[in-house]
Short mmCIF file of C-alpha atoms and ligand atoms in Angstrom, two decimals:
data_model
loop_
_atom_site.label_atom_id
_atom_site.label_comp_id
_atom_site.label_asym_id
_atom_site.label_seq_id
_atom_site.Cartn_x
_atom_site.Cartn_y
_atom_site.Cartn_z
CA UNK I 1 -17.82 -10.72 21.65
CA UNK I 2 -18.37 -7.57 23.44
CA UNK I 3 -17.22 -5.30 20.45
CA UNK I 4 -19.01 -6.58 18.22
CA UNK I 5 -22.06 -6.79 20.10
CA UNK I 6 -21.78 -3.21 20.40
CA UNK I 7 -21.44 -2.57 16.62
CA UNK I 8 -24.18 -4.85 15.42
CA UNK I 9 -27.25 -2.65 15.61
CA UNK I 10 -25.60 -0.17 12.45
CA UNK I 11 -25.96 -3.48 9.98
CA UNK I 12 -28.85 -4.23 7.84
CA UNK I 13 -30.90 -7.00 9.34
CA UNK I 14 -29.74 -9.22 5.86
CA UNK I 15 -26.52 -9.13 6.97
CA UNK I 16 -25.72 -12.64 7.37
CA UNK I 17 -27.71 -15.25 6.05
CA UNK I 18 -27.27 -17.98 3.46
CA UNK I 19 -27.58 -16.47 0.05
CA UNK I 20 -27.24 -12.59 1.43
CA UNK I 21 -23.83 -12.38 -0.46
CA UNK I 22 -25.93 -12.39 -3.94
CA UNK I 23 -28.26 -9.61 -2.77
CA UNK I 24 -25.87 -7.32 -1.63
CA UNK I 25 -24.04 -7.90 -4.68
CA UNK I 26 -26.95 -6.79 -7.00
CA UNK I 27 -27.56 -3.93 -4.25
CA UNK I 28 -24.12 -2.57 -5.22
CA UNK I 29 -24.82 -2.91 -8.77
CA UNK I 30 -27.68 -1.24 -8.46
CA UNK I 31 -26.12 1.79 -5.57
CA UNK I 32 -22.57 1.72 -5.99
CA UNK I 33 -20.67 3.22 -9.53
CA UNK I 34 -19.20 0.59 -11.38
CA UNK I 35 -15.26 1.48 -11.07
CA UNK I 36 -14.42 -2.32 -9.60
CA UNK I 37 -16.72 -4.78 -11.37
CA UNK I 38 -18.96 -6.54 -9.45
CA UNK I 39 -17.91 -7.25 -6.05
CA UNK I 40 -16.17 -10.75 -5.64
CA UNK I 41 -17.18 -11.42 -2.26
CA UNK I 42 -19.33 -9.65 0.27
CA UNK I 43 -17.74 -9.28 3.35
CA UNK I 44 -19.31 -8.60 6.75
CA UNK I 45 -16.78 -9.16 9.76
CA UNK I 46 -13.04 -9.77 10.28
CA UNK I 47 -10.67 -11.14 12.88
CA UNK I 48 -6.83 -11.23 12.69
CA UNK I 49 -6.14 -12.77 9.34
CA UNK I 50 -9.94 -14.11 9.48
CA UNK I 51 -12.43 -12.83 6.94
CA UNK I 52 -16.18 -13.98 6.84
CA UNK I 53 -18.09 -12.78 3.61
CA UNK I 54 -22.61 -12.61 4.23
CA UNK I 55 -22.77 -16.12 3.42
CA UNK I 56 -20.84 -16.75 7.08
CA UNK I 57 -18.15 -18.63 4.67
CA UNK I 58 -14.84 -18.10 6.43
CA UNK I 59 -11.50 -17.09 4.58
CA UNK I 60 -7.85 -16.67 4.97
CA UNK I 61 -6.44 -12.89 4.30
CA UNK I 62 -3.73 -12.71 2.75
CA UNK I 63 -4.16 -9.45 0.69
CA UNK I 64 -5.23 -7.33 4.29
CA UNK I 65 -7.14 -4.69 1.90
CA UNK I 66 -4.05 -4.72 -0.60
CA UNK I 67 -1.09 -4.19 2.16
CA UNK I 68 -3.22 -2.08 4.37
CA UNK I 69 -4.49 -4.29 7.66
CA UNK I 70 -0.80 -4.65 8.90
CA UNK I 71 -2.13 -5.93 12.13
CA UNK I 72 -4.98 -7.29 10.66
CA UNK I 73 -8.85 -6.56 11.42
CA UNK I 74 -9.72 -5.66 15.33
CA UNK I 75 -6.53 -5.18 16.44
CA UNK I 76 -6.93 -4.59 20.45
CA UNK I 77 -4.40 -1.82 19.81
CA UNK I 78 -5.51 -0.10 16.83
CA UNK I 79 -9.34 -0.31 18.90
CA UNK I 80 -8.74 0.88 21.69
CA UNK I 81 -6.57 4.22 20.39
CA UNK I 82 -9.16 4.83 17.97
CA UNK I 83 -12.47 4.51 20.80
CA UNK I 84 -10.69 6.41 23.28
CA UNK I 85 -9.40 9.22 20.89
CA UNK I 86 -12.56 9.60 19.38
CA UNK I 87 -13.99 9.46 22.77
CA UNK I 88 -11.63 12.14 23.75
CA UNK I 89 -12.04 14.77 20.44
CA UNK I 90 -12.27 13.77 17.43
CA UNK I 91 -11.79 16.40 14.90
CA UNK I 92 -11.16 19.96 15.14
CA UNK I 93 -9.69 20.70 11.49
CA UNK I 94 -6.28 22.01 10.29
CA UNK I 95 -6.75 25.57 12.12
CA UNK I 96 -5.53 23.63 15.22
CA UNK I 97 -3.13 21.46 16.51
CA UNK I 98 -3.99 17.91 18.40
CA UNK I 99 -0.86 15.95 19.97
CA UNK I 100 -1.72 12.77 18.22
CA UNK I 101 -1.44 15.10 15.21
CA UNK I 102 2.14 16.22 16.18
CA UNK I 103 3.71 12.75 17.96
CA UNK I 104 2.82 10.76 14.40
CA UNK I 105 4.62 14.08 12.43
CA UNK I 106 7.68 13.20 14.59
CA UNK I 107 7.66 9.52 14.32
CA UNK I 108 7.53 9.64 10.33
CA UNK I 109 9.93 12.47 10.41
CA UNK I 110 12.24 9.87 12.07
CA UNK I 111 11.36 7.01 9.91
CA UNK I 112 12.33 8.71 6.70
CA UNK I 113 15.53 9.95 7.77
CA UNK I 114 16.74 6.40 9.88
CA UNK I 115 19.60 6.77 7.60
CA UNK I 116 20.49 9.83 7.86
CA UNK I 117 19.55 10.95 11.26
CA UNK I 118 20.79 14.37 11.33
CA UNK I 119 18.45 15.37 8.63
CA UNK I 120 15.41 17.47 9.47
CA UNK I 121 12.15 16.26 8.31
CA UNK I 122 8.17 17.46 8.29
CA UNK I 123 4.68 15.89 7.55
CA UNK I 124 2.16 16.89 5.43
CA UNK I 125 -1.14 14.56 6.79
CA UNK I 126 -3.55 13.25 4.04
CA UNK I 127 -6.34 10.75 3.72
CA UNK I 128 -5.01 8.63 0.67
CA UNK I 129 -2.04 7.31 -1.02
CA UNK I 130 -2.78 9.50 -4.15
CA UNK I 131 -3.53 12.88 -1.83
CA UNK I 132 -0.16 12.41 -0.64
CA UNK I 133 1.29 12.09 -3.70
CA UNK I 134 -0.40 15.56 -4.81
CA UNK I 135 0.75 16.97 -2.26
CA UNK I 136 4.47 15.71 -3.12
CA UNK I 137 3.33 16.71 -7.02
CA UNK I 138 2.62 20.57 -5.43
CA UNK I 139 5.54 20.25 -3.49
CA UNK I 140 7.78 19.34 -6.35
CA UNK I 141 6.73 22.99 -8.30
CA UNK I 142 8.33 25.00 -5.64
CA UNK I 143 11.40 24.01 -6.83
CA UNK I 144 10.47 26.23 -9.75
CA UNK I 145 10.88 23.58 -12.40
CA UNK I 146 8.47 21.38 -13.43
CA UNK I 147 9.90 17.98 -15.00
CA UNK I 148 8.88 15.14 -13.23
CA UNK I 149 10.50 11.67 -13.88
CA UNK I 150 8.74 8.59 -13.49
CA UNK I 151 9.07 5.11 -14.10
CA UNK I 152 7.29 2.98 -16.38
CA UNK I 153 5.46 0.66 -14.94
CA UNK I 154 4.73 3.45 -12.27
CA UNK I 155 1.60 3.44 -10.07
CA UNK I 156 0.75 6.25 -7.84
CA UNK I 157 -2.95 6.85 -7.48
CA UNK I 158 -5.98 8.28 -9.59
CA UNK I 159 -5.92 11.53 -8.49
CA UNK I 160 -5.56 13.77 -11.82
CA UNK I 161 -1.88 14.50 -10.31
CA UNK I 162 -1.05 11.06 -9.14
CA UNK I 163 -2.51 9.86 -12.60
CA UNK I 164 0.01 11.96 -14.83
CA UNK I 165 2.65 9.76 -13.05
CA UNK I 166 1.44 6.37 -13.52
CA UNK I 167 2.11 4.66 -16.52
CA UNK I 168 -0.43 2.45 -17.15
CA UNK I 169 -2.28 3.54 -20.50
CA UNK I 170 -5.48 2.00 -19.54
CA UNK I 171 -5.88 4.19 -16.53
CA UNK I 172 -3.96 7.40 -18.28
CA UNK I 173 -5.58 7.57 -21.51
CA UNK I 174 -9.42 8.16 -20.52
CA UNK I 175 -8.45 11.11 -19.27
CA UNK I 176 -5.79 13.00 -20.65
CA UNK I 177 -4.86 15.71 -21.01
CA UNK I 178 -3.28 15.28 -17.38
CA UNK I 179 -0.93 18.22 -15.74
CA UNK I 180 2.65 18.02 -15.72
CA UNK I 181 5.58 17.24 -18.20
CA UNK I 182 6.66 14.01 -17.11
CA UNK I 183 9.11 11.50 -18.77
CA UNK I 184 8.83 7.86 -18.38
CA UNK I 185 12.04 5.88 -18.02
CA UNK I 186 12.22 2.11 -17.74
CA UNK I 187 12.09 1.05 -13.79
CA UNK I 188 15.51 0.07 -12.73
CA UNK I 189 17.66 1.18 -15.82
CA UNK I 190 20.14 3.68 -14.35
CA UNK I 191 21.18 5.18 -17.69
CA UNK I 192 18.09 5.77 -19.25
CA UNK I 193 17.56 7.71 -15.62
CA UNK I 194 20.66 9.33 -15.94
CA UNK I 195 19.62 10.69 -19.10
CA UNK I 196 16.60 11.52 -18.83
CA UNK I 197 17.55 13.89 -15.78
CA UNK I 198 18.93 17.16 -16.17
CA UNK I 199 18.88 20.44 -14.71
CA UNK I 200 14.97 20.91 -15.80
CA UNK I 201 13.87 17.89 -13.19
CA UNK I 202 12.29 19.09 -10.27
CA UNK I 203 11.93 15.45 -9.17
CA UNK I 204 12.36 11.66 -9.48
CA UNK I 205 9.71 9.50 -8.46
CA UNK I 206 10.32 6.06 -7.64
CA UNK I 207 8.58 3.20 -5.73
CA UNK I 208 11.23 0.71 -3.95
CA UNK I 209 9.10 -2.05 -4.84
CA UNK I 210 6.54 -1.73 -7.47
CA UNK I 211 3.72 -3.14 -5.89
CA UNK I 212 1.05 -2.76 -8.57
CA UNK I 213 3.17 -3.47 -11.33
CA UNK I 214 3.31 -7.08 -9.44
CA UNK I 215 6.01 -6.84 -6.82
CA UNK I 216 8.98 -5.73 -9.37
CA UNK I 217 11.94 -5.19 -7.37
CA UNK I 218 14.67 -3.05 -8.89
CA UNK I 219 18.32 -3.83 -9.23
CA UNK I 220 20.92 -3.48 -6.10
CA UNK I 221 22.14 0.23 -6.53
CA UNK I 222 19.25 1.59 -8.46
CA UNK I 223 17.53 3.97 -5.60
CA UNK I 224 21.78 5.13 -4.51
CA UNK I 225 22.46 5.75 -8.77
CA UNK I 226 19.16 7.72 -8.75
CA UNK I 227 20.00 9.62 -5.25
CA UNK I 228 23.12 10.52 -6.95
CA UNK I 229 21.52 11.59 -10.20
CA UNK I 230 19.22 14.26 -8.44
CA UNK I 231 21.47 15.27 -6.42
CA UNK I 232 23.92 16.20 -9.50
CA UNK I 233 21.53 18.37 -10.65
CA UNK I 234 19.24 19.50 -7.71
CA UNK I 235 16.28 17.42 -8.40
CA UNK I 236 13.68 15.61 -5.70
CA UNK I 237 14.08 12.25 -5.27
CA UNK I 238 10.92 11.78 -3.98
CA UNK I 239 10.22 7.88 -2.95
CA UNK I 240 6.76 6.71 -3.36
CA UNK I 241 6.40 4.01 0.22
CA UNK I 242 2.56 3.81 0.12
CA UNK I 243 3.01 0.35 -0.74
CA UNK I 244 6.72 -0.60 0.30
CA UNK I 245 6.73 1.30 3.56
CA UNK I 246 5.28 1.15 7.30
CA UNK I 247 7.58 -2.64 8.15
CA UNK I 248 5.86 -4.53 5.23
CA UNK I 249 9.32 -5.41 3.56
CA UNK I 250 10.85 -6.02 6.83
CA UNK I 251 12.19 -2.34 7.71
CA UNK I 252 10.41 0.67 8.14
CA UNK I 253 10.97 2.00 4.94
CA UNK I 254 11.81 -0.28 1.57
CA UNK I 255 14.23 2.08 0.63
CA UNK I 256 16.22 1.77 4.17
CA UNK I 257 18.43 -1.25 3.57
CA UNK I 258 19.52 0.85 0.19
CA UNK I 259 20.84 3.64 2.54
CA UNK I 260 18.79 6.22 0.60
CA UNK I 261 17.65 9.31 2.13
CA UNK I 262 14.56 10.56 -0.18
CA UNK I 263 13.74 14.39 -0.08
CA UNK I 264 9.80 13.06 -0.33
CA UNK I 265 8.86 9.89 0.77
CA UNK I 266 5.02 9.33 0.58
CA UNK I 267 3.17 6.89 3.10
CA UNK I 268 -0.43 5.77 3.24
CA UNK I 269 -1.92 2.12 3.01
CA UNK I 270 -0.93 0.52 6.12
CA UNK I 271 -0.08 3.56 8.23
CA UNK I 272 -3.82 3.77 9.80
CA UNK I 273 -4.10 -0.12 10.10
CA UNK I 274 -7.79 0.56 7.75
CA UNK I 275 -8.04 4.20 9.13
CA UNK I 276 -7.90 6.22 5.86
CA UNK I 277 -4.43 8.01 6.62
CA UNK I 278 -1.68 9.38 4.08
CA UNK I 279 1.54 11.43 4.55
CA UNK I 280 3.62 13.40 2.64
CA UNK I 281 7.11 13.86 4.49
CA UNK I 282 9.80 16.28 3.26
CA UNK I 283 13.60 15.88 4.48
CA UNK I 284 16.29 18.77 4.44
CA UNK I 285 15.50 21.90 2.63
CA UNK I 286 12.21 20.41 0.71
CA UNK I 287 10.85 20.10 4.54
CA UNK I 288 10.46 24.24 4.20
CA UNK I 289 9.08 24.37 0.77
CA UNK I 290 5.53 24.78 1.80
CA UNK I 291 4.35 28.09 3.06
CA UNK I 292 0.80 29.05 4.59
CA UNK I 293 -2.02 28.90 2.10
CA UNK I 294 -0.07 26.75 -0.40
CA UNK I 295 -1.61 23.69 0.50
CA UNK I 296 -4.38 22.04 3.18
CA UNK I 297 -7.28 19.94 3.47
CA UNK I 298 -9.98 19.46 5.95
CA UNK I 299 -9.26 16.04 7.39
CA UNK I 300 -5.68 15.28 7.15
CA UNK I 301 -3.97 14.35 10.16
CA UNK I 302 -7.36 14.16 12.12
CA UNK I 303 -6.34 13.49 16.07
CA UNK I 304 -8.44 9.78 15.70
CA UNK I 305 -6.61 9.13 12.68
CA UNK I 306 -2.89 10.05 13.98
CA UNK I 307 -4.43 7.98 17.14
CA UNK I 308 -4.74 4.91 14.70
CA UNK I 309 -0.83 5.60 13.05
CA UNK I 310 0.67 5.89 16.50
CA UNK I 311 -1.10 2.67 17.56
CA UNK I 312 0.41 1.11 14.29
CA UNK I 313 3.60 2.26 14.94
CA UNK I 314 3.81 1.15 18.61
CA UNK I 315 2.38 -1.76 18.12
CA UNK I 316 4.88 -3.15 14.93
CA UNK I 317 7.83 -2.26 17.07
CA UNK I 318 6.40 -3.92 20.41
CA UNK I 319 5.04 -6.69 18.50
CA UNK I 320 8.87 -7.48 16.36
CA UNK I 321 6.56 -7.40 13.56
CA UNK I 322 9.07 -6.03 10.98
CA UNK I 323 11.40 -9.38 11.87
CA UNK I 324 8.88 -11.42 11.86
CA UNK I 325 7.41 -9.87 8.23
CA UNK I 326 11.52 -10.87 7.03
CA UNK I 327 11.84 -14.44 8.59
CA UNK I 328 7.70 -15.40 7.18
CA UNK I 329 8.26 -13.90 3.43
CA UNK I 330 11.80 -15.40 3.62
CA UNK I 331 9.59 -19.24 4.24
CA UNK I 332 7.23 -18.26 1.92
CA UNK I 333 9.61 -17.79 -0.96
CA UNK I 334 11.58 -21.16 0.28
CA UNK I 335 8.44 -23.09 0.40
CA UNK I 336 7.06 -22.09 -2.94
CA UNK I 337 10.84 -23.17 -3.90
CA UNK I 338 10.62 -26.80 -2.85
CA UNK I 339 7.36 -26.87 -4.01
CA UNK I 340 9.06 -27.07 -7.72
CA UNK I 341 6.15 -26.50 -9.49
CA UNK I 342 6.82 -25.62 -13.44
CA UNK I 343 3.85 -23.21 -13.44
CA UNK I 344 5.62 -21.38 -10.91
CA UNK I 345 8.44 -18.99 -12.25
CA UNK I 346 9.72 -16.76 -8.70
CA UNK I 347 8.59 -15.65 -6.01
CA UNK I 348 9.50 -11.93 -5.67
CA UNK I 349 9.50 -9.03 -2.99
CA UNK I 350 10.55 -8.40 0.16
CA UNK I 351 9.21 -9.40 3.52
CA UNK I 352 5.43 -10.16 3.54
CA UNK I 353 4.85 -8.17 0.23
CA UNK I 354 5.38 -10.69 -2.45
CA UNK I 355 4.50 -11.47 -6.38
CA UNK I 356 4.05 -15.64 -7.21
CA UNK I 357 5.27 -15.42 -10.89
CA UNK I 358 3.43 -17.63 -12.86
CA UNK I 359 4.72 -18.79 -16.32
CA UNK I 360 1.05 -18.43 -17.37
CA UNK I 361 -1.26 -15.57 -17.61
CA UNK I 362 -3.50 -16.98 -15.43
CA UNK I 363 -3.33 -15.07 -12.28
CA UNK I 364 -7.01 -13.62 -11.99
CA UNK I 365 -8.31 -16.75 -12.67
CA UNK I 366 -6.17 -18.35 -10.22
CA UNK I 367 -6.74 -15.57 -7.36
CA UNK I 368 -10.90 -16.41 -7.95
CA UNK I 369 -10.40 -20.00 -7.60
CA UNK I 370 -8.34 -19.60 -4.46
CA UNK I 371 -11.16 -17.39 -3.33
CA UNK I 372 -13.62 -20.12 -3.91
CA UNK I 373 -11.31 -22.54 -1.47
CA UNK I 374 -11.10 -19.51 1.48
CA UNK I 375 -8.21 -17.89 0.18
CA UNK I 376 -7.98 -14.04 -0.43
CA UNK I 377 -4.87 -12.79 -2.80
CA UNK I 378 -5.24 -10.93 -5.84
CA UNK I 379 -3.70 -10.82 -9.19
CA UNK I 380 -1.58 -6.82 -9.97
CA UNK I 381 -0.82 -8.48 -13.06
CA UNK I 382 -2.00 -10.96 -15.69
CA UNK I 383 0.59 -13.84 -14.44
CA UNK I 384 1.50 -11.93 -10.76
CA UNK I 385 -0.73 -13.64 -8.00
CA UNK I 386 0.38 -11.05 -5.24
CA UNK I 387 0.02 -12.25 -1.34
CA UNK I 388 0.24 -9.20 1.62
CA UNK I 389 -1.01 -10.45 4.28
CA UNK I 390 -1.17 -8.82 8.05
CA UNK I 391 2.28 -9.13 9.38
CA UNK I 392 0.74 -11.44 12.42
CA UNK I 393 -0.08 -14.24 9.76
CA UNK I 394 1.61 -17.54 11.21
CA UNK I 395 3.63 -19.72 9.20
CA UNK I 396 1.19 -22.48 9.67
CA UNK I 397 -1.15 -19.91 7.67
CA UNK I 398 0.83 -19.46 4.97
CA UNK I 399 1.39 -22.91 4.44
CA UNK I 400 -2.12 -23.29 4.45
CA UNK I 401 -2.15 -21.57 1.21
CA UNK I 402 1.25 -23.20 -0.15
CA UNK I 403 -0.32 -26.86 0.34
CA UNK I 404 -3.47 -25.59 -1.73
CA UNK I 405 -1.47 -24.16 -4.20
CA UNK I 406 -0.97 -27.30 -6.48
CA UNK I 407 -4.38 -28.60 -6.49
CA UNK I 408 -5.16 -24.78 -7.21
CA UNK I 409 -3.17 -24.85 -10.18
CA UNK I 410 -4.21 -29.00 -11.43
CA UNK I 411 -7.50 -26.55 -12.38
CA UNK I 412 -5.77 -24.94 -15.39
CA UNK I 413 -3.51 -28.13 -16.17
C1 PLP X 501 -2.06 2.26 -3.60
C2 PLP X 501 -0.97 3.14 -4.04
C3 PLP X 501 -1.17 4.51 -4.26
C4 PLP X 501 -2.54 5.15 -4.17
O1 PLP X 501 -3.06 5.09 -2.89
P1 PLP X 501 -4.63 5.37 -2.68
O2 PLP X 501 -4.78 5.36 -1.19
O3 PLP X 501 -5.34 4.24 -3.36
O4 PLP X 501 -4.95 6.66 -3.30
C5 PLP X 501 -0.08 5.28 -4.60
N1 PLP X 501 1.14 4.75 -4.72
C6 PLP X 501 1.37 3.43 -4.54
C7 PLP X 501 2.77 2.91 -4.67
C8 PLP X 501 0.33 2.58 -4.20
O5 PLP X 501 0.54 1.27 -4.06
#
């Protein structure tokens, strides 16, 4: 194709051949610090829900960069906004405005206040999940407290910020002391929330759907108890969507179908489609917290960028994507059902971001092996095999992956 044509000349002349997987794998060992492991494929190009590592071995996505490639890879959409903004200007930094920049701050301003219309809402642009959440972590202070309640099994970046209020130990303890006083409060237990708030708390953070902690989905009423509890005592609830939000559950926001207005909800992974993109949007009075000089950065909300999140946007509403993401995680879960297989416990989520529960602790080695047959999933938690695929998968695709799941699992019989 055309496009690709056009993009060839940047690669390395290994870049696909029979065996070039292996050397680019000890090239990263070698170039690349070792934060991941060793790399457990080598991938070169993409289509849709099509992957195709160095070796020219074809897969199946169905992790989309963990929740990010919405669309999936080359969208026509997401391509063409991006060439012609960046054909158009491309960066100017934060001393300017760009209309990209401003029509993506209005259409998250509306998207975190769909239930509650009349509320006023503004956008803070940064380039990660975890930037966003420092910003919401800065944000937070103005309140002039400085409690911060989080959840256990919390994850919200590794950002020094965004570390203090994830709860992992593995990825805390390396580097404490971290800023903050924050309390941890089991996910989902309104009382021990209740508690733990008081008039001290400048915020609540809470994910809808605890992605990393492998697709744990809180009780009916938990996000409404914990809007009530903040707003007893004038404290943030700041929702953490990076995961959860941009029509990956099946609505805009996770949090939507609870009725929940948050006074911070934080976007990122799939709002740029791949384009690193993160926002931090304040509703009501925490909108105005920010003055000038309290806060910036150099890229954030970068015209090609906001280009790439308007595309996304358009295209998931034009496209019925969110519908569809309901109706295929809806099959998913029913076909894993019939399946009846006794290593399989649940499948949990919403839409097309969903946690197989295993019965065994066997998820990493069961995410390689379906790597091996052309699958790519990954495994948040020891017996969590989590599946996020772009939101155009088909249902044939899925069940692609459902049909290989037994013979997947006769491995570790
Ligand atoms: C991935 C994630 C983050 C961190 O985003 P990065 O872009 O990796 O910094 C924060 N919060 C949640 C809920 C996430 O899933």
């Amino acid at each position: 194709m055309s496009r690709r044509a056009k993009s060839q000349p940047l690669a390395d002349p290994l870049i696909e051949a029979p065996g070039a997987s292996e050397e680019w794998s000890r090239r990263y060992g070698q170039a690349v610090m070792n934060t991941f492991g060793p790399p457990q494929a080598v991938f070169v190009r993409g289509q849709g829900v099509k992957l195709w590592d160095a070796d020219g071995k074809e897969y199946l996505d169905l992790l989309a960069g963990i929740a990010v490639n919405t669309l999936g890879q080359a969208h026509p959409k997401v391509l063409e906004a991006v060439e012609s903004q960046l054909a158009t200007l491309g960066h100017v930094s934060n001393f300017f405005a760009t209309p990209p920049q401003v029509q993506l701050a209005e259409r998250l301003a509306a998207m975190a206040t769909r239930n509650q219309p009349d509320t006023g809402a503004k956008v803070f642009f940064a380039n990660s999940g975890a930037e966003a959440n420092e910003t919401a972590f800065k944000l937070t202070r103005l309140t002039g407290r400085t409690k911060v309640v989080a959840m256990e099994g919390s994850f919200h970046g590794r950002t020094m910020g965004a570390l203090a209020l994830t709860h992992k130990a593995q990825y805390r303890e390396p580097f404490e002391p971290l800023p903050g006083v924050v309390e941890f409060v089991p996910y989902g237990d309104c009382d021990a929330l209740r508690k733990a708030v008081d008039d001290a708390t400048a915020a609540v953070v809470i994910e809808p759907i605890q992605g990393e902690n492998g697709v744990v989905v809180p009780p009916a009423g938990f996000l409404a108890d914990a809007r009530q509890a903040t707003r007893e005592v004038g404290a943030l609830l700041w929702l953490d969507e990076v995961q959860s939000g941009m029509g990956r559950t099946g609505t805009w926001l996770a949090s939507e179908p609870s009725g929940v207005t948050g006074d911070i909800v934080t976007l990122a992974k799939a709002l740029g489609n791949g384009f690193p993109i993160g926002a931090c949007v304040a509703t009501g009075p925490a909108a105005d917290l920010f003055g000038p000089g309290m806060h910036g950065n150099t890229f954030g909300g970068n015209p090609v960028a906001a280009a790439a999140g308007l595309a996304v946007i358009d295209t998931i509403e034009s496209e019925g994507l969110m519908a569809r993401s309901d109706e295929l995680g809806r099959h998913l879960a029913e076909r894993l059902e019939d399946l009846m297989l006794y290593e399989i416990a649940g499948c949990r989520g919403a839409g097309l971001l969903r946690g197989i529960v295993l019965n065994r602790d066997i998820a990493p080695e069961l995410a390689k092996a379906a790597l091996e047959e052309g699958f790519v999933v990954n495994a948040p938690r020891a017996n969590v095999l989590r599946l996020t695929p772009p939101l155009i998968v088909t249902a044939g695709q899925l069940d692609g992956f459902i049909d290989a799941l037994p013979g997947l699992l006769r491995r570790f019989a």
